[in-house]
Amino acid sequence: ALFLRFALFASLANSFVIQPNRRHFISTKLQSVKELAPIDLMCIEDVAELCLSEYGKDECDVDDMIATTNQLDDQDHILHSKVDELDHLLYRLRTETSVHDLSPGSDVVDPANIHLAAKHQLEPMDLMCVENEAELCLSQYGECSLEDNEALVNQLKDQRDILLKEMYHVERLMKDLNQYTSVFARDDDEIDSLMGSIGSSLKMD
């Protein structure tokens, strides 16, 4: 239980840091939430997995699970924003450069079946650098070759697929946590109702 408290505190400390505005569209909600590095998000996911395990259910209380769910929800919003951002860049690279666009529907992926064995997830700052390079290639000052643009498309698509897989995992954990905590919520409602009935009976006596 002590380990869980520490893990939750550490991840909370990393999550709620004001981040400067990004160049692209980010909602007001995301401006007050820090995008976690892959290793930090994995720590939160590990806490969620532990809380959902047979051992962890005895160690985690409802507050722990709710705090973990809230952190996952913040990162899920960021993941959605990043995937949309990368999809937009990919579309522009394929339509505004000489890179041949994929046939309709061939770029649609199932997050549950993405194979990432040969793909390496970049740190947020490194991914931003790749995005900046793509923006430069798309600008009037860009002098990128066809090979440069194709390499950027491949890099961005790999990172988009990795984020989609991560988003699928985060949302699965959130669903499982919500199902578990909702059981306690129903129990609390039943207890409150029972206590109210008892109180009413006592007043009548």
Short mmCIF file of C-alpha atoms in Angstrom, two decimals:
data_model
loop_
_atom_site.label_atom_id
_atom_site.label_comp_id
_atom_site.label_asym_id
_atom_site.label_seq_id
_atom_site.Cartn_x
_atom_site.Cartn_y
_atom_site.Cartn_z
CA ALA A 1 0.00 0.00 0.00
CA LEU A 2 2.89 2.34 0.78
CA PHE A 3 4.41 1.66 -2.64
CA LEU A 4 1.11 2.46 -4.33
CA ARG A 5 0.79 5.74 -2.45
CA PHE A 6 4.31 6.73 -3.46
CA ALA A 7 3.76 5.75 -7.11
CA LEU A 8 0.53 7.72 -7.27
CA PHE A 9 2.13 10.76 -5.61
CA ALA A 10 5.12 10.68 -7.97
CA SER A 11 2.98 10.41 -11.08
CA LEU A 12 0.63 13.13 -9.85
CA ALA A 13 3.59 15.43 -9.28
CA ASN A 14 4.70 14.85 -12.85
CA SER A 15 1.23 15.22 -14.34
CA PHE A 16 0.01 18.54 -13.00
CA VAL A 17 2.69 20.88 -14.28
CA ILE A 18 1.80 23.86 -16.44
CA GLN A 19 3.11 23.30 -19.96
CA PRO A 20 3.70 26.11 -22.47
CA ASN A 21 1.22 26.28 -25.33
CA ARG A 22 2.08 24.05 -28.28
CA ARG A 23 2.02 25.31 -31.87
CA HIS A 24 -0.90 23.09 -32.75
CA PHE A 25 -4.44 22.99 -31.45
CA ILE A 26 -4.68 21.78 -27.85
CA SER A 27 -7.74 22.18 -25.69
CA THR A 28 -7.73 24.29 -22.53
CA LYS A 29 -7.84 21.09 -20.48
CA LEU A 30 -4.59 19.84 -21.99
CA GLN A 31 -2.72 23.09 -21.40
CA SER A 32 -2.69 22.38 -17.65
CA VAL A 33 -1.67 18.72 -17.97
CA LYS A 34 1.83 17.59 -18.78
CA GLU A 35 2.37 14.98 -21.46
CA LEU A 36 4.20 12.18 -19.69
CA ALA A 37 7.24 10.42 -21.06
CA PRO A 38 6.52 6.80 -22.09
CA ILE A 39 8.27 5.41 -18.98
CA ASP A 40 6.18 7.62 -16.65
CA LEU A 41 2.92 6.62 -18.32
CA MET A 42 3.98 3.00 -18.03
CA CYS A 43 4.38 3.48 -14.26
CA ILE A 44 0.77 4.67 -13.98
CA GLU A 45 -0.37 1.74 -16.11
CA ASP A 46 1.55 -0.62 -13.82
CA VAL A 47 -0.26 0.84 -10.79
CA ALA A 48 -3.59 0.31 -12.59
CA GLU A 49 -2.67 -3.29 -13.48
CA LEU A 50 -1.64 -3.93 -9.86
CA CYS A 51 -4.87 -2.47 -8.48
CA LEU A 52 -6.85 -4.71 -10.82
CA SER A 53 -4.93 -7.84 -9.85
CA GLU A 54 -6.05 -10.22 -7.12
CA TYR A 55 -3.25 -9.01 -4.84
CA GLY A 56 -3.73 -5.33 -5.64
CA LYS A 57 -7.46 -5.30 -4.93
CA ASP A 58 -6.58 -5.78 -1.26
CA GLU A 59 -3.89 -3.08 -1.38
CA CYS A 60 -5.69 -0.35 -3.39
CA ASP A 61 -8.67 1.50 -2.02
CA VAL A 62 -11.30 3.25 -4.15
CA ASP A 63 -9.50 6.60 -3.86
CA ASP A 64 -6.32 5.04 -5.28
CA MET A 65 -8.25 3.65 -8.22
CA ILE A 66 -10.08 6.91 -8.90
CA ALA A 67 -6.80 8.88 -8.77
CA THR A 68 -5.21 6.42 -11.21
CA THR A 69 -8.23 6.61 -13.51
CA ASN A 70 -8.07 10.42 -13.53
CA GLN A 71 -4.40 10.37 -14.47
CA LEU A 72 -5.05 7.88 -17.26
CA ASP A 73 -7.95 10.02 -18.49
CA ASP A 74 -5.68 13.09 -18.71
CA GLN A 75 -3.11 11.17 -20.73
CA ASP A 76 -5.84 9.66 -22.92
CA HIS A 77 -6.95 13.16 -23.95
CA ILE A 78 -3.35 14.00 -24.83
CA LEU A 79 -2.96 10.77 -26.82
CA HIS A 80 -6.13 11.55 -28.81
CA SER A 81 -4.82 15.05 -29.55
CA LYS A 82 -1.42 13.70 -30.66
CA VAL A 83 -2.96 11.06 -32.93
CA ASP A 84 -5.16 13.72 -34.59
CA GLU A 85 -2.11 15.95 -34.96
CA LEU A 86 -0.05 13.21 -36.62
CA ASP A 87 -2.92 12.18 -38.88
CA HIS A 88 -3.20 15.78 -40.06
CA LEU A 89 0.53 15.98 -40.79
CA LEU A 90 0.46 12.66 -42.63
CA TYR A 91 -2.44 13.84 -44.75
CA ARG A 92 -0.61 17.05 -45.66
CA LEU A 93 2.63 15.24 -46.51
CA ARG A 94 0.78 12.81 -48.75
CA THR A 95 -1.26 15.48 -50.52
CA GLU A 96 1.15 18.43 -50.68
CA THR A 97 4.34 16.58 -51.61
CA SER A 98 5.27 13.96 -54.17
CA VAL A 99 4.79 11.11 -51.74
CA HIS A 100 2.25 8.70 -53.22
CA ASP A 101 -0.88 8.53 -51.11
CA LEU A 102 -2.00 5.16 -49.86
CA SER A 103 -5.03 3.52 -51.39
CA PRO A 104 -8.30 4.38 -49.60
CA GLY A 105 -8.72 2.45 -46.37
CA SER A 106 -5.23 0.92 -46.35
CA ASP A 107 -4.06 3.26 -43.60
CA VAL A 108 -6.94 2.36 -41.26
CA VAL A 109 -5.53 0.35 -38.36
CA ASP A 110 -7.04 -1.71 -35.56
CA PRO A 111 -5.31 -0.64 -32.31
CA ALA A 112 -5.84 -4.09 -30.82
CA ASN A 113 -3.87 -5.73 -33.64
CA ILE A 114 -0.98 -3.31 -34.16
CA HIS A 115 2.37 -5.09 -34.02
CA LEU A 116 5.04 -2.82 -32.53
CA ALA A 117 8.00 -5.19 -32.25
CA ALA A 118 10.11 -3.23 -34.75
CA LYS A 119 8.90 0.22 -33.72
CA HIS A 120 10.52 2.47 -31.12
CA GLN A 121 8.46 5.08 -29.32
CA LEU A 122 10.05 8.51 -29.33
CA GLU A 123 10.14 10.81 -26.32
CA PRO A 124 7.67 13.73 -26.65
CA MET A 125 10.47 16.22 -27.41
CA ASP A 126 11.98 13.96 -30.09
CA LEU A 127 8.59 13.47 -31.71
CA MET A 128 8.09 17.23 -31.72
CA CYS A 129 11.39 17.58 -33.59
CA VAL A 130 10.16 15.17 -36.28
CA GLU A 131 6.90 17.14 -36.53
CA ASN A 132 8.86 20.38 -36.86
CA GLU A 133 10.93 18.86 -39.66
CA ALA A 134 7.73 17.83 -41.44
CA GLU A 135 6.31 21.35 -41.03
CA LEU A 136 9.51 22.78 -42.51
CA CYS A 137 9.32 20.44 -45.48
CA LEU A 138 5.73 21.58 -46.06
CA SER A 139 6.61 25.28 -45.80
CA GLN A 140 7.73 27.51 -48.67
CA TYR A 141 11.27 27.32 -47.30
CA GLY A 142 11.42 23.54 -47.30
CA GLU A 143 13.81 21.88 -49.71
CA CYS A 144 13.12 18.26 -48.85
CA SER A 145 13.66 15.51 -51.36
CA LEU A 146 11.15 12.79 -52.13
CA GLU A 147 13.22 10.42 -49.98
CA ASP A 148 13.09 12.90 -47.08
CA ASN A 149 9.32 13.16 -47.30
CA GLU A 150 8.88 9.40 -47.56
CA ALA A 151 11.10 8.90 -44.50
CA LEU A 152 9.02 11.45 -42.57
CA VAL A 153 5.78 9.71 -43.54
CA ASN A 154 7.18 6.37 -42.34
CA GLN A 155 8.41 7.88 -39.05
CA LEU A 156 5.17 9.70 -38.33
CA LYS A 157 3.05 6.68 -39.22
CA ASP A 158 5.10 4.47 -36.87
CA GLN A 159 4.66 6.95 -34.03
CA ARG A 160 0.95 7.34 -34.80
CA ASP A 161 0.52 3.55 -34.62
CA ILE A 162 2.42 3.40 -31.31
CA LEU A 163 0.21 6.13 -29.82
CA LEU A 164 -2.93 4.37 -31.08
CA LYS A 165 -1.81 1.17 -29.36
CA GLU A 166 -1.05 3.10 -26.16
CA MET A 167 -4.43 4.83 -26.32
CA TYR A 168 -6.19 1.48 -26.69
CA HIS A 169 -4.32 0.12 -23.64
CA VAL A 170 -5.06 3.20 -21.51
CA GLU A 171 -8.77 3.12 -22.37
CA ARG A 172 -8.99 -0.59 -21.59
CA LEU A 173 -7.47 0.04 -18.15
CA MET A 174 -9.83 2.96 -17.54
CA LYS A 175 -12.82 0.80 -18.45
CA ASP A 176 -11.72 -1.96 -16.07
CA LEU A 177 -11.04 0.51 -13.24
CA ASN A 178 -14.40 2.24 -13.75
CA GLN A 179 -16.21 -1.09 -13.66
CA TYR A 180 -14.50 -2.01 -10.41
CA THR A 181 -15.03 1.33 -8.65
CA SER A 182 -18.67 1.48 -9.78
CA VAL A 183 -19.33 -1.63 -7.67
CA PHE A 184 -18.24 0.32 -4.58
CA ALA A 185 -20.33 3.30 -5.70
CA ARG A 186 -23.43 1.11 -5.91
CA ASP A 187 -22.66 -0.40 -2.50
CA ASP A 188 -22.29 3.08 -1.01
CA ASP A 189 -25.64 4.13 -2.50
CA GLU A 190 -27.31 1.05 -1.05
CA ILE A 191 -25.75 1.70 2.36
CA ASP A 192 -26.85 5.36 2.28
CA SER A 193 -30.38 4.26 1.35
CA LEU A 194 -30.43 1.69 4.14
CA MET A 195 -29.12 4.21 6.69
CA GLY A 196 -31.77 6.68 5.55
CA SER A 197 -34.49 4.09 6.03
CA ILE A 198 -33.18 3.22 9.49
CA GLY A 199 -33.04 6.90 10.41
CA SER A 200 -36.64 7.40 9.25
CA SER A 201 -37.78 4.38 11.28
CA LEU A 202 -36.04 5.67 14.40
CA LYS A 203 -37.72 9.06 14.01
CA MET A 204 -41.11 7.39 13.71
CA ASP A 205 -40.43 5.49 16.94
#
